[in-house]
PDB file of C-alpha atoms and ligand atoms in Angstrom:
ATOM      1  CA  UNK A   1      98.796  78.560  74.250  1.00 96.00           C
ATOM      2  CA  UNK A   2     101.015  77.485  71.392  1.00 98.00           C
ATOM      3  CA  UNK A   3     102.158  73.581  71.531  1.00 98.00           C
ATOM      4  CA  UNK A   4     106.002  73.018  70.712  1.00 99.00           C
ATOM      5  CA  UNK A   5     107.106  69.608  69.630  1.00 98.00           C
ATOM      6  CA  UNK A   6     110.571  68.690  70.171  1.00 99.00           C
ATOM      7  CA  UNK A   7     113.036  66.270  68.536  1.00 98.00           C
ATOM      8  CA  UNK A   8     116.060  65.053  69.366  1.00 98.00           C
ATOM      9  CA  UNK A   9     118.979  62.534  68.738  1.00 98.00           C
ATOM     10  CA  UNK A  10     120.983  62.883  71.338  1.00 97.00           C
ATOM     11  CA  UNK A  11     121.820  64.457  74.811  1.00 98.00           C
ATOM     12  CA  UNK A  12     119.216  66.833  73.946  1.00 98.00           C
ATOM     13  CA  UNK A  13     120.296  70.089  76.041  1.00 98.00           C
ATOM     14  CA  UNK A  14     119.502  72.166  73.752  1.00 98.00           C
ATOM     15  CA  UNK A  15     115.947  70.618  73.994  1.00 99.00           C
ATOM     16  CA  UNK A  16     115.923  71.229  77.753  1.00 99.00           C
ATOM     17  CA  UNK A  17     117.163  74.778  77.482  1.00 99.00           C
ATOM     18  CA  UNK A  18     114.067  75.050  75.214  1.00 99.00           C
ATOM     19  CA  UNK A  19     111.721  73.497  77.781  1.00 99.00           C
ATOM     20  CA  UNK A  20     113.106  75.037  80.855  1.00 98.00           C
ATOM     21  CA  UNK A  21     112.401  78.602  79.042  1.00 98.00           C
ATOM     22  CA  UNK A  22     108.790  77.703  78.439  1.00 98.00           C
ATOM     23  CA  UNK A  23     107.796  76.305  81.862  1.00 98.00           C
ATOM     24  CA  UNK A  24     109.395  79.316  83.505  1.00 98.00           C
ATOM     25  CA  UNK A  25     108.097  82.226  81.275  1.00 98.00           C
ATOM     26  CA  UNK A  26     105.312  80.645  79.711  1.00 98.00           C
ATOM     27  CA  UNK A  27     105.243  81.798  76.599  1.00 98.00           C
ATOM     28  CA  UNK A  28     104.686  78.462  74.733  1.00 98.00           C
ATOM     29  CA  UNK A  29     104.059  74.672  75.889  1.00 98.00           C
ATOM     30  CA  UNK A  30     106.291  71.650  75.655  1.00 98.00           C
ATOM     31  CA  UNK A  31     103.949  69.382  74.807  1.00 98.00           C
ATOM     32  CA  UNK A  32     105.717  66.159  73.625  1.00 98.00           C
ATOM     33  CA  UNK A  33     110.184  65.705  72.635  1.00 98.00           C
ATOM     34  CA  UNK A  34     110.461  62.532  70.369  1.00 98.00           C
ATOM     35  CA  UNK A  35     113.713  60.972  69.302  1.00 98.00           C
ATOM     36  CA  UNK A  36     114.526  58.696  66.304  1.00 98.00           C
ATOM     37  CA  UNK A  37     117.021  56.584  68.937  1.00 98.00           C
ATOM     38  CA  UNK A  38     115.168  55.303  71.925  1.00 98.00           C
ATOM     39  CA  UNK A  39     118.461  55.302  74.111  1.00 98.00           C
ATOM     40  CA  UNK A  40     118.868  59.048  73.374  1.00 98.00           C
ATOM     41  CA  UNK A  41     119.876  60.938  76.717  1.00 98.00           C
ATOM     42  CA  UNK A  42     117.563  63.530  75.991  1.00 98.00           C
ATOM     43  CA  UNK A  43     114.290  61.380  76.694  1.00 98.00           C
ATOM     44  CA  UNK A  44     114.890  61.028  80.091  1.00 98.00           C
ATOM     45  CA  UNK A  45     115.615  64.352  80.901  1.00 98.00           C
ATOM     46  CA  UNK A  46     112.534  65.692  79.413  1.00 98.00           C
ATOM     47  CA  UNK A  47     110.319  62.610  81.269  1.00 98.00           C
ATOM     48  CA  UNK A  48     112.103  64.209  84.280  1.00 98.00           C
ATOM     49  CA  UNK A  49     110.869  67.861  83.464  1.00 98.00           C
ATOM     50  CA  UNK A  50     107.322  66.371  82.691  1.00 98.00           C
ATOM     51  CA  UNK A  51     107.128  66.402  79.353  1.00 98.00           C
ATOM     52  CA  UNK A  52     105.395  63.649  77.627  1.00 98.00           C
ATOM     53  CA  UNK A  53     108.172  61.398  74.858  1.00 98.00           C
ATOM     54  CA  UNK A  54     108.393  58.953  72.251  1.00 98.00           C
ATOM     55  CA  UNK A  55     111.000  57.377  70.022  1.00 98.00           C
ATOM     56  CA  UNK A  56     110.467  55.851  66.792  1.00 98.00           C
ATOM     57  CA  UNK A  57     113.964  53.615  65.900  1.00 98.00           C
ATOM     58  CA  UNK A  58     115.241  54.723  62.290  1.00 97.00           C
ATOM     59  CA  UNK A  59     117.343  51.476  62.308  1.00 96.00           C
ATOM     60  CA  UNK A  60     113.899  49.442  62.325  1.00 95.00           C
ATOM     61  CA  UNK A  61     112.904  51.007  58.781  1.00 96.00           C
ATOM     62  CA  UNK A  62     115.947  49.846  57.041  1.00 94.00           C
ATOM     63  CA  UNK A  63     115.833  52.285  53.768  1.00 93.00           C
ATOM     64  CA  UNK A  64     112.193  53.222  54.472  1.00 95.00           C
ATOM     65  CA  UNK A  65     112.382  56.184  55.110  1.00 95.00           C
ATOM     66  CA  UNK A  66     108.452  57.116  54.087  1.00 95.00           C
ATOM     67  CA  UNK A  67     107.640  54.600  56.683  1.00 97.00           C
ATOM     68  CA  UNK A  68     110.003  55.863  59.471  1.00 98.00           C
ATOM     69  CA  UNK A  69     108.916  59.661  58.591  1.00 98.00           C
ATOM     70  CA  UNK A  70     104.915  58.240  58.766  1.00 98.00           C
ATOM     71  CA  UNK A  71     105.580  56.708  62.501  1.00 98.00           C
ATOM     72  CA  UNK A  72     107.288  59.942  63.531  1.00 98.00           C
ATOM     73  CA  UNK A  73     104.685  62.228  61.862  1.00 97.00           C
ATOM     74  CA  UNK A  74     101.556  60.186  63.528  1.00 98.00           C
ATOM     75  CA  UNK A  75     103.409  60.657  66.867  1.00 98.00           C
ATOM     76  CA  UNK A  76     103.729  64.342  65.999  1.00 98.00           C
ATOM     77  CA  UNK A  77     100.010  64.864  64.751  1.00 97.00           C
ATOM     78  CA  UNK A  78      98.864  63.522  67.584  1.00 97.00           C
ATOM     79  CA  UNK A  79      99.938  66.341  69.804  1.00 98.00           C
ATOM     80  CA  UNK A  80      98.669  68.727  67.686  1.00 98.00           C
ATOM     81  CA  UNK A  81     101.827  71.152  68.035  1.00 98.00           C
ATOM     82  CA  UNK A  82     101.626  74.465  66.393  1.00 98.00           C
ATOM     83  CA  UNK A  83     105.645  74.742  66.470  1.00 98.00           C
ATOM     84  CA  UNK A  84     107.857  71.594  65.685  1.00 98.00           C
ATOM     85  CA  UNK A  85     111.783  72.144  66.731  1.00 98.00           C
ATOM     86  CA  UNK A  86     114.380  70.251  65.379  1.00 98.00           C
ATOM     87  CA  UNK A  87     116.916  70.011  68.622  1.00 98.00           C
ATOM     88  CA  UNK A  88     120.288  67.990  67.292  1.00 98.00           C
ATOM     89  CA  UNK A  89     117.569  66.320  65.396  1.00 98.00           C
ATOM     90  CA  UNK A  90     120.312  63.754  63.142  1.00 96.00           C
ATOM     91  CA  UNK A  91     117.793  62.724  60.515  1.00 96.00           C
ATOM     92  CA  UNK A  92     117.335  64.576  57.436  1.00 93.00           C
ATOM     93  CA  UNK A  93     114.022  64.983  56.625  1.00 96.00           C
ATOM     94  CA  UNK A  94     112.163  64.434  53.413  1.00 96.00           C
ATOM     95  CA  UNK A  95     110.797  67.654  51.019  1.00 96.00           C
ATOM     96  CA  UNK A  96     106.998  65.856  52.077  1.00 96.00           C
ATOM     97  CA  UNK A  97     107.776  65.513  56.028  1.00 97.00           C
ATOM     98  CA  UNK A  98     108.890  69.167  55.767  1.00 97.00           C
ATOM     99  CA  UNK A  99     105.796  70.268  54.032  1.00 96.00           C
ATOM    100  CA  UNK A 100     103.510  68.854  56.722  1.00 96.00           C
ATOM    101  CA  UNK A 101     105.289  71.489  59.068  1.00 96.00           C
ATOM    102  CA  UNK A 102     106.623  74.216  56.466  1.00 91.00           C
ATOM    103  CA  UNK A 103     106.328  77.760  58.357  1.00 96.00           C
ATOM    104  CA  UNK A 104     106.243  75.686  61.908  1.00 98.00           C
ATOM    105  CA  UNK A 105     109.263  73.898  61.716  1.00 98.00           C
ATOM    106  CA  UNK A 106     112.439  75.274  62.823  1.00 98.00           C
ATOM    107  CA  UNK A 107     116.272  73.940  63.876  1.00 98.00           C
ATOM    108  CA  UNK A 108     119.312  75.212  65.453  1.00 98.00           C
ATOM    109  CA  UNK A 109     122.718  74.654  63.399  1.00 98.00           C
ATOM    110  CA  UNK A 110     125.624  74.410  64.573  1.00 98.00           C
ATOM    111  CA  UNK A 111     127.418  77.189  61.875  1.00 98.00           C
ATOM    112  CA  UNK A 112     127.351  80.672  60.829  1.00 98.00           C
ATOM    113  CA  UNK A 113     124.556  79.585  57.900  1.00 98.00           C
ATOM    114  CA  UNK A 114     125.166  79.924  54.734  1.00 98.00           C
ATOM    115  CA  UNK A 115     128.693  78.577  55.391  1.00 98.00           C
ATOM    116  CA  UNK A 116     128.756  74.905  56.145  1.00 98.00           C
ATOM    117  CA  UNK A 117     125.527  73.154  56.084  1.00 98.00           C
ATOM    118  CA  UNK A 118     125.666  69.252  57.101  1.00 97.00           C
ATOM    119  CA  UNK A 119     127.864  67.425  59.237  1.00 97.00           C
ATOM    120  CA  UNK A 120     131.408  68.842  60.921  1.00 98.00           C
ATOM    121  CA  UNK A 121     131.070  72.005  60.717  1.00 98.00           C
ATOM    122  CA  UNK A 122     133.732  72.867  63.616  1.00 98.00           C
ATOM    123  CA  UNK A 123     136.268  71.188  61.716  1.00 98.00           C
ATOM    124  CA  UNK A 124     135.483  72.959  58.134  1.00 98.00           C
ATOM    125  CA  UNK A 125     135.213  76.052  60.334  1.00 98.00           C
ATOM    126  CA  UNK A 126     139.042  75.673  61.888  1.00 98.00           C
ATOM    127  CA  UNK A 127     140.148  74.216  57.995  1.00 98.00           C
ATOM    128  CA  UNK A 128     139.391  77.386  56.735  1.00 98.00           C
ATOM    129  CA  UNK A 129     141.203  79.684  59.404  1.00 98.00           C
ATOM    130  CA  UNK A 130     137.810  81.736  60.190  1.00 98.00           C
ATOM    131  CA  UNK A 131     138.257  83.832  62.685  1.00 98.00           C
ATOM    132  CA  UNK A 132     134.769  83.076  63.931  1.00 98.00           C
ATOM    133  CA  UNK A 133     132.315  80.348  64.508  1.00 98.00           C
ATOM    134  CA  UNK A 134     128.782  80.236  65.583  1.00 98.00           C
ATOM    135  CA  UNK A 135     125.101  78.596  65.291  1.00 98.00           C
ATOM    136  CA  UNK A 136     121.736  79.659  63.447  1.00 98.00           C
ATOM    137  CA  UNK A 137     118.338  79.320  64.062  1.00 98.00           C
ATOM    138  CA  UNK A 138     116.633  78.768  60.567  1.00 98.00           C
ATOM    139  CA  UNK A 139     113.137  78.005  59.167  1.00 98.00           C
ATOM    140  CA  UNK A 140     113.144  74.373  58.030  1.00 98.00           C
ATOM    141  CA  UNK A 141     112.614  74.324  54.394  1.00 97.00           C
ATOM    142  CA  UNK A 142     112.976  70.758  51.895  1.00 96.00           C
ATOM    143  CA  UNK A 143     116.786  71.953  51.178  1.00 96.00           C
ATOM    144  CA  UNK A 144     119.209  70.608  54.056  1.00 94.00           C
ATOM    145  CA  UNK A 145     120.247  73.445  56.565  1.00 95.00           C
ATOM    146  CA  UNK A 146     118.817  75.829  54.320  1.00 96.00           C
ATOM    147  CA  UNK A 147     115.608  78.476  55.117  1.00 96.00           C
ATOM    148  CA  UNK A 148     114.464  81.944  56.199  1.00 98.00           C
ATOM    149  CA  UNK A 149     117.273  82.589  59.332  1.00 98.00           C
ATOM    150  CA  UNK A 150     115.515  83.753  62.638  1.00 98.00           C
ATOM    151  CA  UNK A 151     118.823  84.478  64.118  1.00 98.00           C
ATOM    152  CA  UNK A 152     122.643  83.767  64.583  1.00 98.00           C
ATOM    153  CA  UNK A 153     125.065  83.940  67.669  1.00 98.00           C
ATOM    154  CA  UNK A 154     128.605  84.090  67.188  1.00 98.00           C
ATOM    155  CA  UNK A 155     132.021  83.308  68.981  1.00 98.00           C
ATOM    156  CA  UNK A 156     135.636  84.274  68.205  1.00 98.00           C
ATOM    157  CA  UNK A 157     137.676  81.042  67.135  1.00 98.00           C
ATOM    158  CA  UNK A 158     140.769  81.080  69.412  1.00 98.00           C
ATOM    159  CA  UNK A 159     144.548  79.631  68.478  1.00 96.00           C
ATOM    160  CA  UNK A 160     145.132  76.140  69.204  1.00 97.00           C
ATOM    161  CA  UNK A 161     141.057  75.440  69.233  1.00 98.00           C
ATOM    162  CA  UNK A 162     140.184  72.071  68.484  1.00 98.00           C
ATOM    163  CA  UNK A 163     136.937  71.019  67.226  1.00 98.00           C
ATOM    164  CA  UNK A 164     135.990  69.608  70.443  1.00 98.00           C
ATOM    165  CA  UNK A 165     136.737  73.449  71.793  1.00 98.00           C
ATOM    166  CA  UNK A 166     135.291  74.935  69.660  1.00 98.00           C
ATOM    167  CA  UNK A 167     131.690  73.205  69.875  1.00 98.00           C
ATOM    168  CA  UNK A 168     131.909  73.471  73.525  1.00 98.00           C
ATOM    169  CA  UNK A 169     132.250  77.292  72.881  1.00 98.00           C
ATOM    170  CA  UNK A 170     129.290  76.970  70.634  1.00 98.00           C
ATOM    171  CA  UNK A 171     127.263  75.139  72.594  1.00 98.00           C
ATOM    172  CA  UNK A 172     127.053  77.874  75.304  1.00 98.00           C
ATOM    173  CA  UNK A 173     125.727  80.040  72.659  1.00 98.00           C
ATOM    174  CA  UNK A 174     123.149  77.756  71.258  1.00 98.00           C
ATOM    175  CA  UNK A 175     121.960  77.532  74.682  1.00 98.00           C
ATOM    176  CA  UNK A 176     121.140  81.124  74.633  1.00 98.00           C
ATOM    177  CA  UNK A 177     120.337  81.356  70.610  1.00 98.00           C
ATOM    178  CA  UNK A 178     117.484  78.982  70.665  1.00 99.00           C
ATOM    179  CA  UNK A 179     115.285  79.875  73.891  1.00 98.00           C
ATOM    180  CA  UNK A 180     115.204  83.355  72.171  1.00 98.00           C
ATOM    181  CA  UNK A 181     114.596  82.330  68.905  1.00 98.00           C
ATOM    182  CA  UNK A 182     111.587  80.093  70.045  1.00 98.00           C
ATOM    183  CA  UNK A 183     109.946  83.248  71.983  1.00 98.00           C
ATOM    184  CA  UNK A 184     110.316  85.625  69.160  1.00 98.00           C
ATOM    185  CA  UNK A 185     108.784  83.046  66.656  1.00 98.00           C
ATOM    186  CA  UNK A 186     106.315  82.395  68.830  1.00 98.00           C
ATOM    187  CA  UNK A 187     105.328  86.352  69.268  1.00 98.00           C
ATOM    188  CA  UNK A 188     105.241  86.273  65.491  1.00 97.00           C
ATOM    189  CA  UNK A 189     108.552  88.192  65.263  1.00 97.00           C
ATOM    190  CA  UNK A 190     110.333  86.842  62.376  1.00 96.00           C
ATOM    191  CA  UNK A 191     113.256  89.901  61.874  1.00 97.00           C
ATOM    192  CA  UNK A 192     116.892  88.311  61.502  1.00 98.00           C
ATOM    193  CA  UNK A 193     118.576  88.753  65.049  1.00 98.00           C
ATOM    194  CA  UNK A 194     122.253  88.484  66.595  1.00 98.00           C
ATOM    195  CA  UNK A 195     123.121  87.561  69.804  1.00 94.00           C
TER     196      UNK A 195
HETATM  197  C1  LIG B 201     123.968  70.819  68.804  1.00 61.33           C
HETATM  198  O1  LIG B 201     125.258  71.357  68.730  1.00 61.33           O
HETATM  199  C2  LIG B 201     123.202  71.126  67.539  1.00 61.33           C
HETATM  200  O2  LIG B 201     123.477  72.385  67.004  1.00 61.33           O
HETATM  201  C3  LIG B 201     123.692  70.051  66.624  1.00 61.33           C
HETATM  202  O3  LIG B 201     123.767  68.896  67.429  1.00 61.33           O
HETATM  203  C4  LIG B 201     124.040  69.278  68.785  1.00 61.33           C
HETATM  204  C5  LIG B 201     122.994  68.647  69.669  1.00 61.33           C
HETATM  205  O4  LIG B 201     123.287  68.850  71.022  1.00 61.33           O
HETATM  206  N1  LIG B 201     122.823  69.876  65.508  1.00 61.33           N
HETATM  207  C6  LIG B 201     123.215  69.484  64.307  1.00 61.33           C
HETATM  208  O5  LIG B 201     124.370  69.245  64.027  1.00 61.33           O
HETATM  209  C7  LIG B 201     122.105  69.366  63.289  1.00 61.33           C
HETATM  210  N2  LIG B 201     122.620  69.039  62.013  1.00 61.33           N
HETATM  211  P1  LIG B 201     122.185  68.633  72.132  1.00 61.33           P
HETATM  212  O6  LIG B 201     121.554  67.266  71.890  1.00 61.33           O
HETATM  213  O7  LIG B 201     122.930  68.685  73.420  1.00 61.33           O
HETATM  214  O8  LIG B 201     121.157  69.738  72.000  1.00 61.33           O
END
């Protein structure tokens, strides 16, 4: 059965959308979600679903980051996970953290990849009057929001949308995007798909 490793920042429901797809179809185990803030929503909720946690707390590593990427690796190693995904993971990750998991590692982003990689990308996305907005599912590679893309979702961007709007619009999508993303990587299916 392929192990999936989860990591969060946050509320983490993309995270439980992932879990709640693999306890009910099976496909894949969630065998451990870790967070880089131990107060992170998320943690509880997957405790609650029966999946094992951990957090290792950037803000105790200062500006080592080596050393905050070697506590969260050990925690990951030990699970032995065949699939690590990055859930509204907030840390970006260093070009040797990403090799440990190169091919394995995947994220969901909250844009239309290529455009807008980084942070506020609902604002940029209603700055530059696109009609539509959207979230990827990408390979994790060294280069930030960057990597082979497993698949997209899209959503029209409406008149008067805020940012706030238009993330909650999102959201919904990622919700969908990711659970499918995970079961076709999984089955080895690596063709470019649009929900
Ligand atoms: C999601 O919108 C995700 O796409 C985004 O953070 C949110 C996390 O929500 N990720 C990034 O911006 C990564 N750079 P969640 O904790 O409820 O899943």
């Amino acid at each position: 059965m392929t192990r999936v490793a989860i990591l969060i920042s946050g509320g983490g429901s993309n995270m439980v959308k992932l879990v709640e797809a693999m306890q009910a179809e099976g496909f894949a185990s969630p065998v451990l979600v870790g967070s880089n803030d131990p107060m992170a929503k998320g943690l509880e909720k997957a405790r609650a679903m029966g999946v094992e946690t951990f957090s290792v707390d950037h803000r105790g590593f200062g500006k080592d980051r080596a050393g905050f990427e070697a506590a969260l690796s050990a925690h990951l190693h030990e699970a032995r996970p065949d699939v690590v995904c990055l859930a509204g993971f907030m840390r970006v990750l260093t070009p040797d953290f990403v090799r440990q998991f190169q091919g394995r590692m995947l994220n969901i982003h909250p844009s239309l990849l290529p455009k807008y990689p980084g942070l506020h990308t609902h604002q940029r996305a209603l700055e530059a009057g696109d009609a539509e907005a959207g979230c990827t599912v990408h390979e994790v590679i060294a280069e930030l929001d960057a990597g082979p893309m497993l698949g997209q979702a899209r959503v029209p961007v409406l008149a008067g949308d805020s940012a706030d709007d238009l993330a909650a619009r999102v959201l919904v999508q990622e919700h969908r995007l990711y659970p499918e993303a995970l079961r076709r990587f999984v089955a080895g299916n690596r063709h470019f798909f649009s929900l």
